[in-house]
Amino acid sequence: MEEFLYTYNGAGFELPTVGVEDAKLVIIGVPFDGTASYRPGSRFGPGLIRQASLNLESYVIDYDVDLAGVPLADAGDIAIVAGDARRTAERVRETVEDLKRINPDALPIILGGEHSMTLGAVEALRPASYVVFDAHLDLRDSYEDNPYSHACVARRIHELGIREAMFGIRSGTREEVDYAARNGVTWVHARNYSFDRFMEAVEDLPEPLYLSVDVDVFDVSLVPSTGTPEAGGLGFWDVVTAIEWLLGEKEIVGFDVMETAGSYLGDPTAVTAAKLLFYFMAAYASR
Ligand code: MN
Ligand code: MN
């Protein structure tokens, strides 16, 4: 199996895997939580999601797909630069670029780690549009003197000239709301979310798309251990249904599940994230 400059293998994934060069889907963990402002711990996210996958059937009932038969690689975790979101995101970018060089047909799946790491994947893949499920706008110019904070990731991505549509939003500053209005960033409040609104908002987005899920989009009851939990979020099927539709209708060049933190026992956060990951992979394989 090809090795990347910055990755190492930790806890194994509970599915049969192939080499990166033969994979359709390639998982890359990014155990970074250096700009966490409220609840740190997403550095454990990639391992927690792999661990939670132990309990999941590889057969996904909804699509009649057995993930054990899908060419899947786990490239391991990226060696982070402690406390430096910019340099760690650059390692994400270089790793995703490496992957596309080795296997141009592979779809990268990033497991976070905090949302700031999405920037590196987007820089590598250069989608025309960024579709994100998140409780937060993440459109701050800078947060705690750091323009590469998790709270700024959508702003940095928008500055690359990428169109944005956001779903499940219920938190932001007045400045972020103004920025979105001035710059044509579409967002749908969690309170007003529906599948019809989702389709309406993504219908005309230029392709290809990058799809990002900050798990705090879900109600806090599903994801208590995330960096910045928020009440009043979306349900599990809201997000799965939207992803299914996107995979059927649009070209997607990358996917991530970010901001999973927590512990192994008695914590639903990684269970939610792992199930979402399985749904994405099975829906992708069933197209
Ligand atoms: Mn968020
Ligand atoms: Mn976010």
Short mmCIF file of C-alpha atoms in Angstrom, two decimals, residues 10-237:
data_model
loop_
_atom_site.label_atom_id
_atom_site.label_comp_id
_atom_site.label_asym_id
_atom_site.label_seq_id
_atom_site.Cartn_x
_atom_site.Cartn_y
_atom_site.Cartn_z
CA GLY A 10 -3.58 3.79 14.47
CA ALA A 11 -6.69 1.86 15.38
CA GLY A 12 -7.86 -0.23 12.43
CA PHE A 13 -11.15 0.25 10.66
CA GLU A 14 -13.71 -2.47 11.23
CA LEU A 15 -14.25 -3.25 7.55
CA PRO A 16 -12.11 -5.13 5.03
CA THR A 17 -9.76 -2.64 3.36
CA VAL A 18 -7.69 -2.52 0.18
CA GLY A 19 -4.61 -0.48 -0.78
CA VAL A 20 -5.10 3.22 -1.51
CA GLU A 21 -4.25 2.63 -5.18
CA ASP A 22 -7.21 0.22 -5.57
CA ALA A 23 -9.77 2.05 -3.43
CA LYS A 24 -12.91 3.90 -4.44
CA LEU A 25 -13.18 5.50 -0.99
CA VAL A 26 -10.17 6.52 1.12
CA ILE A 27 -10.50 7.48 4.77
CA ILE A 28 -8.00 9.95 6.23
CA GLY A 29 -8.13 10.85 9.94
CA VAL A 30 -7.09 14.28 11.18
CA PRO A 31 -6.71 14.18 14.99
CA PHE A 32 -6.37 17.94 15.50
CA ASP A 33 -8.28 20.07 18.04
CA GLY A 34 -5.77 22.87 18.59
CA THR A 35 -8.21 25.79 18.18
CA ALA A 36 -11.06 24.21 20.20
CA SER A 37 -12.70 27.01 22.15
CA TYR A 38 -15.23 25.17 24.33
CA ARG A 39 -14.98 21.37 24.43
CA PRO A 40 -11.67 19.96 23.21
CA GLY A 41 -11.33 16.27 22.34
CA SER A 42 -11.98 16.06 18.61
CA ARG A 43 -8.35 14.90 18.30
CA PHE A 44 -9.82 11.56 19.39
CA GLY A 45 -12.57 11.71 16.74
CA PRO A 46 -10.99 9.51 14.03
CA GLY A 47 -10.19 6.77 16.56
CA LEU A 48 -13.61 7.03 18.22
CA ILE A 49 -15.40 6.70 14.87
CA ARG A 50 -13.31 3.66 13.91
CA GLN A 51 -14.05 2.18 17.34
CA ALA A 52 -17.79 2.87 17.02
CA SER A 53 -17.77 1.14 13.62
CA LEU A 54 -17.09 -2.14 15.46
CA ASN A 55 -20.76 -2.25 16.36
CA LEU A 56 -22.16 -1.52 12.89
CA GLU A 57 -23.26 -4.10 10.35
CA SER A 58 -21.27 -3.80 7.13
CA TYR A 59 -24.55 -4.49 5.29
CA VAL A 60 -26.55 -1.26 4.98
CA ILE A 61 -30.14 -2.28 4.77
CA ASP A 62 -31.51 0.80 3.02
CA TYR A 63 -29.40 0.38 -0.14
CA ASP A 64 -28.83 -3.39 -0.15
CA VAL A 65 -25.09 -2.62 -0.08
CA ASP A 66 -22.48 -4.59 1.86
CA LEU A 67 -19.58 -2.27 2.65
CA ALA A 68 -17.39 -5.36 3.06
CA GLY A 69 -17.50 -5.61 -0.75
CA VAL A 70 -16.75 -1.93 -1.44
CA PRO A 71 -13.09 -1.07 -2.20
CA LEU A 72 -12.28 1.01 0.85
CA ALA A 73 -8.87 2.14 2.16
CA ASP A 74 -7.96 3.59 5.52
CA ALA A 75 -4.90 5.79 5.04
CA GLY A 76 -4.55 6.26 8.81
CA ASP A 77 -4.23 9.57 10.62
CA ILE A 78 -2.30 12.69 9.67
CA ALA A 79 0.59 13.58 11.96
CA ILE A 80 -0.54 16.99 13.21
CA VAL A 81 1.54 20.09 13.93
CA ALA A 82 0.57 20.68 17.56
CA GLY A 83 -1.43 23.87 18.02
CA ASP A 84 -0.97 25.00 14.40
CA ALA A 85 -4.20 24.75 12.40
CA ARG A 86 -2.73 26.32 9.26
CA ARG A 87 0.25 23.97 9.03
CA THR A 88 -1.83 20.91 9.89
CA ALA A 89 -4.42 21.85 7.25
CA GLU A 90 -1.52 22.15 4.78
CA ARG A 91 -0.62 18.55 5.60
CA VAL A 92 -4.24 17.60 4.90
CA ARG A 93 -3.98 19.40 1.55
CA GLU A 94 -0.70 17.68 0.62
CA THR A 95 -2.03 14.27 1.68
CA VAL A 96 -5.20 14.67 -0.39
CA GLU A 97 -3.09 15.88 -3.34
CA ASP A 98 -0.88 12.77 -2.93
CA LEU A 99 -3.98 10.59 -2.91
CA LYS A 100 -5.34 12.12 -6.11
CA ARG A 101 -1.94 11.63 -7.77
CA ILE A 102 -1.82 7.95 -6.73
CA ASN A 103 -5.47 7.26 -7.48
CA PRO A 104 -7.37 10.02 -9.31
CA ASP A 105 -10.65 8.10 -9.05
CA ALA A 106 -10.61 7.77 -5.25
CA LEU A 107 -12.99 9.85 -3.17
CA PRO A 108 -11.31 11.21 -0.01
CA ILE A 109 -13.26 11.04 3.25
CA ILE A 110 -11.81 13.12 6.08
CA LEU A 111 -12.63 12.23 9.69
CA GLY A 112 -11.99 15.11 12.12
CA GLY A 113 -10.66 16.58 14.17
CA GLU A 114 -11.95 20.10 14.18
CA HIS A 115 -13.63 21.82 11.28
CA SER A 116 -10.60 24.01 10.48
CA MET A 117 -9.06 20.95 8.81
CA THR A 118 -11.68 21.00 6.03
CA LEU A 119 -9.81 23.93 4.46
CA GLY A 120 -6.89 21.68 3.50
CA ALA A 121 -9.11 19.14 1.74
CA VAL A 122 -10.99 21.89 -0.12
CA GLU A 123 -7.71 23.53 -1.20
CA ALA A 124 -6.57 20.20 -2.64
CA LEU A 125 -9.83 19.37 -4.42
CA ARG A 126 -10.90 22.87 -5.58
CA PRO A 127 -14.65 22.21 -5.84
CA ALA A 128 -16.91 24.83 -7.42
CA SER A 129 -19.27 24.68 -4.42
CA TYR A 130 -19.11 23.86 -0.72
CA VAL A 131 -22.21 22.32 0.87
CA VAL A 132 -22.06 22.14 4.65
CA PHE A 133 -24.26 20.91 7.49
CA ASP A 134 -23.34 22.89 10.60
CA ALA A 135 -24.93 24.66 13.56
CA HIS A 136 -22.56 27.56 12.93
CA LEU A 137 -21.86 29.89 10.02
CA ASP A 138 -18.05 29.65 10.53
CA LEU A 139 -17.75 32.91 8.57
CA ARG A 140 -15.65 34.89 11.07
CA ASP A 141 -12.68 36.71 9.61
CA SER A 142 -10.65 35.78 12.69
CA TYR A 143 -11.36 34.13 16.03
CA GLU A 144 -9.17 34.45 19.10
CA ASP A 145 -6.58 36.11 16.82
CA ASN A 146 -6.49 33.06 14.56
CA PRO A 147 -7.82 33.31 10.97
CA TYR A 148 -7.48 29.51 10.68
CA SER A 149 -9.73 28.74 13.67
CA HIS A 150 -12.64 26.32 13.28
CA ALA A 151 -14.88 29.40 13.48
CA CYS A 152 -13.38 30.86 10.27
CA VAL A 153 -13.29 27.85 7.95
CA ALA A 154 -16.28 28.79 5.76
CA ARG A 155 -14.90 32.32 5.38
CA ARG A 156 -11.52 31.04 4.18
CA ILE A 157 -13.23 28.65 1.76
CA HIS A 158 -15.50 31.39 0.41
CA GLU A 159 -12.43 33.57 -0.19
CA LEU A 160 -11.14 30.89 -2.59
CA GLY A 161 -14.04 31.82 -4.88
CA ILE A 162 -16.14 28.78 -3.92
CA ARG A 163 -19.94 29.04 -3.73
CA GLU A 164 -21.43 28.05 -0.37
CA ALA A 165 -24.72 26.65 0.92
CA MET A 166 -25.21 25.88 4.62
CA PHE A 167 -27.91 23.88 6.43
CA GLY A 168 -28.93 23.50 10.06
CA ILE A 169 -27.54 26.88 11.07
CA ARG A 170 -28.61 28.31 14.43
CA SER A 171 -25.59 30.28 15.62
CA GLY A 172 -23.52 33.17 14.31
CA THR A 173 -22.59 36.79 14.87
CA ARG A 174 -24.30 39.78 13.24
CA GLU A 175 -21.10 40.31 11.23
CA GLU A 176 -21.27 36.75 9.88
CA VAL A 177 -24.92 37.15 8.91
CA ASP A 178 -24.06 40.40 7.11
CA TYR A 179 -21.10 38.77 5.35
CA ALA A 180 -23.34 35.95 4.12
CA ALA A 181 -25.95 38.42 2.84
CA ARG A 182 -23.39 40.61 1.05
CA ASN A 183 -21.57 37.68 -0.54
CA GLY A 184 -24.37 35.43 -1.70
CA VAL A 185 -23.74 32.71 0.89
CA THR A 186 -27.00 30.74 1.18
CA TRP A 187 -27.95 29.34 4.56
CA VAL A 188 -31.02 27.66 6.02
CA HIS A 189 -31.83 27.92 9.72
CA ALA A 190 -32.32 24.59 11.54
CA ARG A 191 -35.79 25.77 12.54
CA ASN A 192 -36.80 26.22 8.89
CA TYR A 193 -34.97 23.22 7.49
CA SER A 194 -36.80 20.87 5.14
CA PHE A 195 -35.74 18.57 2.32
CA ASP A 196 -37.51 20.86 -0.17
CA ARG A 197 -35.55 23.86 1.04
CA PHE A 198 -32.37 21.86 0.79
CA MET A 199 -33.03 20.85 -2.83
CA GLU A 200 -34.02 24.40 -3.74
CA ALA A 201 -30.77 25.79 -2.30
CA VAL A 202 -28.40 23.28 -3.92
CA GLU A 203 -30.16 22.89 -7.26
CA ASP A 204 -28.28 25.64 -9.07
CA LEU A 205 -24.91 25.31 -7.36
CA PRO A 206 -22.04 24.82 -9.81
CA GLU A 207 -20.42 21.36 -9.71
CA PRO A 208 -18.41 19.62 -8.48
CA LEU A 209 -19.32 19.90 -4.80
CA TYR A 210 -17.44 19.27 -1.60
CA LEU A 211 -19.73 18.04 1.18
CA SER A 212 -18.89 18.71 4.83
CA VAL A 213 -20.73 17.64 7.97
CA ASP A 214 -19.84 19.37 11.22
CA VAL A 215 -21.57 16.95 13.58
CA ASP A 216 -22.84 19.83 15.73
CA VAL A 217 -25.51 20.23 13.04
CA PHE A 218 -27.29 17.40 14.83
CA ASP A 219 -29.24 18.13 17.96
CA VAL A 220 -27.02 18.11 21.04
CA SER A 221 -28.81 14.97 22.26
CA LEU A 222 -27.15 13.03 19.41
CA VAL A 223 -23.74 14.66 19.72
CA PRO A 224 -23.11 15.91 23.27
CA SER A 225 -19.35 15.56 22.84
CA THR A 226 -18.56 17.97 20.06
CA GLY A 227 -16.48 21.16 20.18
CA THR A 228 -19.43 23.57 20.33
CA PRO A 229 -22.72 21.71 20.91
CA GLU A 230 -26.02 23.51 20.19
CA ALA A 231 -29.60 22.63 21.05
CA GLY A 232 -32.33 22.60 18.41
CA GLY A 233 -30.47 20.75 15.67
CA LEU A 234 -31.33 18.50 12.76
CA GLY A 235 -32.24 14.84 13.08
CA PHE A 236 -30.15 11.98 11.74
CA TRP A 237 -32.44 11.24 8.77
#
